[in-house]
JSON list of C-alpha atoms in Angstrom, two decimals:
[
{"chain": "A", "resi": 1499, "resn": "MET", "atom": "CA", "xyz": [0.00, 0.00, 0.00]},
{"chain": "A", "resi": 1500, "resn": "LYS", "atom": "CA", "xyz": [1.25, 3.44, -0.85]},
{"chain": "A", "resi": 1501, "resn": "GLY", "atom": "CA", "xyz": [1.66, 5.99, 1.92]},
{"chain": "A", "resi": 1502, "resn": "ASP", "atom": "CA", "xyz": [-0.64, 8.42, 0.10]},
{"chain": "A", "resi": 1503, "resn": "ALA", "atom": "CA", "xyz": [-3.50, 9.52, 2.39]},
{"chain": "A", "resi": 1504, "resn": "MET", "atom": "CA", "xyz": [-5.66, 10.30, -0.66]},
{"chain": "A", "resi": 1505, "resn": "ASN", "atom": "CA", "xyz": [-5.48, 6.70, -1.89]},
{"chain": "A", "resi": 1506, "resn": "THR", "atom": "CA", "xyz": [-7.54, 5.06, 0.85]},
{"chain": "A", "resi": 1507, "resn": "ASN", "atom": "CA", "xyz": [-10.83, 3.26, 1.07]},
{"chain": "A", "resi": 1508, "resn": "PHE", "atom": "CA", "xyz": [-12.28, 5.36, 3.85]},
{"chain": "A", "resi": 1509, "resn": "ALA", "atom": "CA", "xyz": [-13.58, 8.89, 4.09]},
{"chain": "A", "resi": 1510, "resn": "LEU", "atom": "CA", "xyz": [-11.17, 11.56, 5.26]},
{"chain": "A", "resi": 1511, "resn": "VAL", "atom": "CA", "xyz": [-13.37, 14.28, 6.74]},
{"chain": "A", "resi": 1512, "resn": "VAL", "atom": "CA", "xyz": [-11.93, 17.78, 6.35]},
{"chain": "A", "resi": 1513, "resn": "LYS", "atom": "CA", "xyz": [-14.84, 19.89, 7.63]},
{"chain": "A", "resi": 1514, "resn": "THR", "atom": "CA", "xyz": [-18.26, 19.00, 8.94]},
{"chain": "A", "resi": 1515, "resn": "ASP", "atom": "CA", "xyz": [-20.90, 20.13, 11.36]},
{"chain": "A", "resi": 1516, "resn": "LEU", "atom": "CA", "xyz": [-23.27, 17.23, 10.65]},
{"chain": "A", "resi": 1517, "resn": "ASN", "atom": "CA", "xyz": [-24.53, 15.22, 13.60]},
{"chain": "A", "resi": 1518, "resn": "GLU", "atom": "CA", "xyz": [-23.18, 11.68, 13.96]},
{"chain": "A", "resi": 1519, "resn": "GLU", "atom": "CA", "xyz": [-26.16, 9.99, 12.28]},
{"chain": "A", "resi": 1520, "resn": "MET", "atom": "CA", "xyz": [-26.07, 12.29, 9.24]},
{"chain": "A", "resi": 1521, "resn": "LEU", "atom": "CA", "xyz": [-22.29, 12.04, 8.99]},
{"chain": "A", "resi": 1522, "resn": "ALA", "atom": "CA", "xyz": [-22.37, 8.23, 9.00]},
{"chain": "A", "resi": 1523, "resn": "GLU", "atom": "CA", "xyz": [-25.20, 8.11, 6.46]},
{"chain": "A", "resi": 1524, "resn": "CYS", "atom": "CA", "xyz": [-23.59, 10.67, 4.18]},
{"chain": "A", "resi": 1525, "resn": "THR", "atom": "CA", "xyz": [-20.11, 9.11, 4.19]},
{"chain": "A", "resi": 1526, "resn": "GLU", "atom": "CA", "xyz": [-21.50, 5.61, 3.59]},
{"chain": "A", "resi": 1527, "resn": "SER", "atom": "CA", "xyz": [-23.81, 6.86, 0.84]},
{"chain": "A", "resi": 1528, "resn": "ALA", "atom": "CA", "xyz": [-21.00, 8.82, -0.80]},
{"chain": "A", "resi": 1529, "resn": "GLN", "atom": "CA", "xyz": [-18.78, 5.74, -0.86]},
{"chain": "A", "resi": 1530, "resn": "THR", "atom": "CA", "xyz": [-21.58, 3.66, -2.37]},
{"chain": "A", "resi": 1531, "resn": "ALA", "atom": "CA", "xyz": [-22.36, 6.30, -5.01]},
{"chain": "A", "resi": 1532, "resn": "ILE", "atom": "CA", "xyz": [-18.71, 6.71, -6.00]},
{"chain": "A", "resi": 1533, "resn": "GLU", "atom": "CA", "xyz": [-18.16, 2.96, -6.25]},
{"chain": "A", "resi": 1534, "resn": "LYS", "atom": "CA", "xyz": [-21.37, 2.44, -8.23]},
{"chain": "A", "resi": 1535, "resn": "HIS", "atom": "CA", "xyz": [-20.67, 5.34, -10.62]},
{"chain": "A", "resi": 1536, "resn": "SER", "atom": "CA", "xyz": [-16.88, 5.15, -10.75]},
{"chain": "A", "resi": 1537, "resn": "SER", "atom": "CA", "xyz": [-16.79, 6.54, -14.31]},
{"chain": "A", "resi": 1538, "resn": "SER", "atom": "CA", "xyz": [-19.19, 9.45, -13.70]},
{"chain": "A", "resi": 1539, "resn": "ASN", "atom": "CA", "xyz": [-18.83, 11.97, -10.90]},
{"chain": "A", "resi": 1540, "resn": "GLU", "atom": "CA", "xyz": [-22.03, 13.61, -12.15]},
{"chain": "A", "resi": 1541, "resn": "ASN", "atom": "CA", "xyz": [-24.05, 10.42, -11.67]},
{"chain": "A", "resi": 1542, "resn": "ALA", "atom": "CA", "xyz": [-22.44, 9.80, -8.27]},
{"chain": "A", "resi": 1543, "resn": "SER", "atom": "CA", "xyz": [-23.36, 13.36, -7.22]},
{"chain": "A", "resi": 1544, "resn": "LYS", "atom": "CA", "xyz": [-26.93, 12.88, -8.40]},
{"chain": "A", "resi": 1545, "resn": "MET", "atom": "CA", "xyz": [-27.26, 9.59, -6.50]},
{"chain": "A", "resi": 1546, "resn": "LEU", "atom": "CA", "xyz": [-25.87, 11.09, -3.28]},
{"chain": "A", "resi": 1547, "resn": "LYS", "atom": "CA", "xyz": [-28.12, 14.14, -3.57]},
{"chain": "A", "resi": 1548, "resn": "GLU", "atom": "CA", "xyz": [-31.20, 11.95, -4.02]},
{"chain": "A", "resi": 1549, "resn": "ILE", "atom": "CA", "xyz": [-30.28, 9.87, -0.96]},
{"chain": "A", "resi": 1550, "resn": "MET", "atom": "CA", "xyz": [-29.72, 12.94, 1.21]},
{"chain": "A", "resi": 1551, "resn": "ASP", "atom": "CA", "xyz": [-32.94, 14.63, -0.01]},
{"chain": "A", "resi": 1552, "resn": "LYS", "atom": "CA", "xyz": [-34.96, 11.49, 0.77]},
{"chain": "A", "resi": 1553, "resn": "LYS", "atom": "CA", "xyz": [-33.40, 10.76, 4.17]},
{"chain": "A", "resi": 1554, "resn": "PHE", "atom": "CA", "xyz": [-33.01, 14.29, 5.53]},
{"chain": "A", "resi": 1555, "resn": "GLY", "atom": "CA", "xyz": [-35.30, 16.48, 3.42]},
{"chain": "A", "resi": 1556, "resn": "GLY", "atom": "CA", "xyz": [-34.06, 18.72, 0.63]},
{"chain": "A", "resi": 1557, "resn": "PRO", "atom": "CA", "xyz": [-32.61, 20.59, -0.94]},
{"chain": "A", "resi": 1558, "resn": "TRP", "atom": "CA", "xyz": [-29.11, 19.13, -0.60]},
{"chain": "A", "resi": 1559, "resn": "HIS", "atom": "CA", "xyz": [-26.33, 20.05, -3.02]},
{"chain": "A", "resi": 1560, "resn": "VAL", "atom": "CA", "xyz": [-23.42, 17.79, -3.95]},
{"chain": "A", "resi": 1561, "resn": "VAL", "atom": "CA", "xyz": [-20.12, 18.35, -5.78]},
{"chain": "A", "resi": 1562, "resn": "ILE", "atom": "CA", "xyz": [-17.72, 15.46, -6.45]},
{"chain": "A", "resi": 1563, "resn": "GLY", "atom": "CA", "xyz": [-14.45, 15.92, -8.29]},
{"chain": "A", "resi": 1564, "resn": "GLU", "atom": "CA", "xyz": [-10.68, 15.75, -8.23]},
{"chain": "A", "resi": 1565, "resn": "THR", "atom": "CA", "xyz": [-10.06, 19.48, -7.91]},
{"chain": "A", "resi": 1566, "resn": "PHE", "atom": "CA", "xyz": [-12.32, 22.39, -7.14]},
{"chain": "A", "resi": 1567, "resn": "GLY", "atom": "CA", "xyz": [-12.50, 25.42, -4.92]},
{"chain": "A", "resi": 1568, "resn": "PHE", "atom": "CA", "xyz": [-15.65, 26.49, -3.18]},
{"chain": "A", "resi": 1569, "resn": "GLU", "atom": "CA", "xyz": [-17.36, 29.11, -1.10]},
{"chain": "A", "resi": 1570, "resn": "VAL", "atom": "CA", "xyz": [-20.92, 28.24, -0.12]},
{"chain": "A", "resi": 1571, "resn": "THR", "atom": "CA", "xyz": [-23.63, 29.46, 2.19]},
{"chain": "A", "resi": 1572, "resn": "HIS", "atom": "CA", "xyz": [-25.19, 26.62, 4.14]},
{"chain": "A", "resi": 1573, "resn": "GLN", "atom": "CA", "xyz": [-27.58, 26.00, 6.96]},
{"chain": "A", "resi": 1574, "resn": "LEU", "atom": "CA", "xyz": [-26.01, 25.30, 10.35]},
{"chain": "A", "resi": 1575, "resn": "THR", "atom": "CA", "xyz": [-25.25, 21.62, 10.95]},
{"chain": "A", "resi": 1576, "resn": "ASN", "atom": "CA", "xyz": [-25.59, 20.85, 7.23]},
{"chain": "A", "resi": 1577, "resn": "ILE", "atom": "CA", "xyz": [-22.17, 20.73, 5.56]},
{"chain": "A", "resi": 1578, "resn": "LEU", "atom": "CA", "xyz": [-19.62, 18.02, 4.87]},
{"chain": "A", "resi": 1579, "resn": "TYR", "atom": "CA", "xyz": [-16.33, 18.34, 3.00]},
{"chain": "A", "resi": 1580, "resn": "MET", "atom": "CA", "xyz": [-14.33, 15.12, 2.72]},
{"chain": "A", "resi": 1581, "resn": "TYR", "atom": "CA", "xyz": [-12.08, 13.03, 0.52]},
{"chain": "A", "resi": 1582, "resn": "PHE", "atom": "CA", "xyz": [-12.66, 9.48, -0.61]},
{"chain": "A", "resi": 1583, "resn": "ASN", "atom": "CA", "xyz": [-9.78, 7.98, -2.57]},
{"chain": "A", "resi": 1584, "resn": "ASN", "atom": "CA", "xyz": [-8.69, 10.73, -4.99]},
{"chain": "A", "resi": 1585, "resn": "LEU", "atom": "CA", "xyz": [-12.04, 12.54, -4.99]},
{"chain": "A", "resi": 1586, "resn": "ALA", "atom": "CA", "xyz": [-13.19, 15.51, -2.98]},
{"chain": "A", "resi": 1587, "resn": "ILE", "atom": "CA", "xyz": [-16.84, 15.49, -1.93]},
{"chain": "A", "resi": 1588, "resn": "LEU", "atom": "CA", "xyz": [-18.76, 18.56, -0.82]},
{"chain": "A", "resi": 1589, "resn": "VAL", "atom": "CA", "xyz": [-22.31, 18.11, 0.49]},
{"chain": "A", "resi": 1590, "resn": "TRP", "atom": "CA", "xyz": [-24.38, 20.96, 1.90]},
{"chain": "A", "resi": 1591, "resn": "LYS", "atom": "CA", "xyz": [-27.94, 22.03, 2.50]},
{"chain": "A", "resi": 1592, "resn": "CYS", "atom": "CA", "xyz": [-29.23, 25.51, 1.79]},
{"chain": "A", "resi": 1593, "resn": "SER", "atom": "CA", "xyz": [-32.85, 26.34, 1.18]}
]
């Protein structure tokens, strides 16, 4: 195994204020979406958004990609920024 922290099979959380239940659900769902749609970040984002909207009420927003910058307005206790393998995942809720 390489020593690269970005080449792992677990979520590396950078920033979050989600409660424990939402964090667990979101990280597990993100991993599932990325593995299922490994050739399409757009489809993985759509799948994760649909899961979050259904479980926790919408509207959730999702960005998945290798490189991006961001500045977003979000509701309190409704943001997650993490890495999974070589992908950054940003999930937030703002109505």
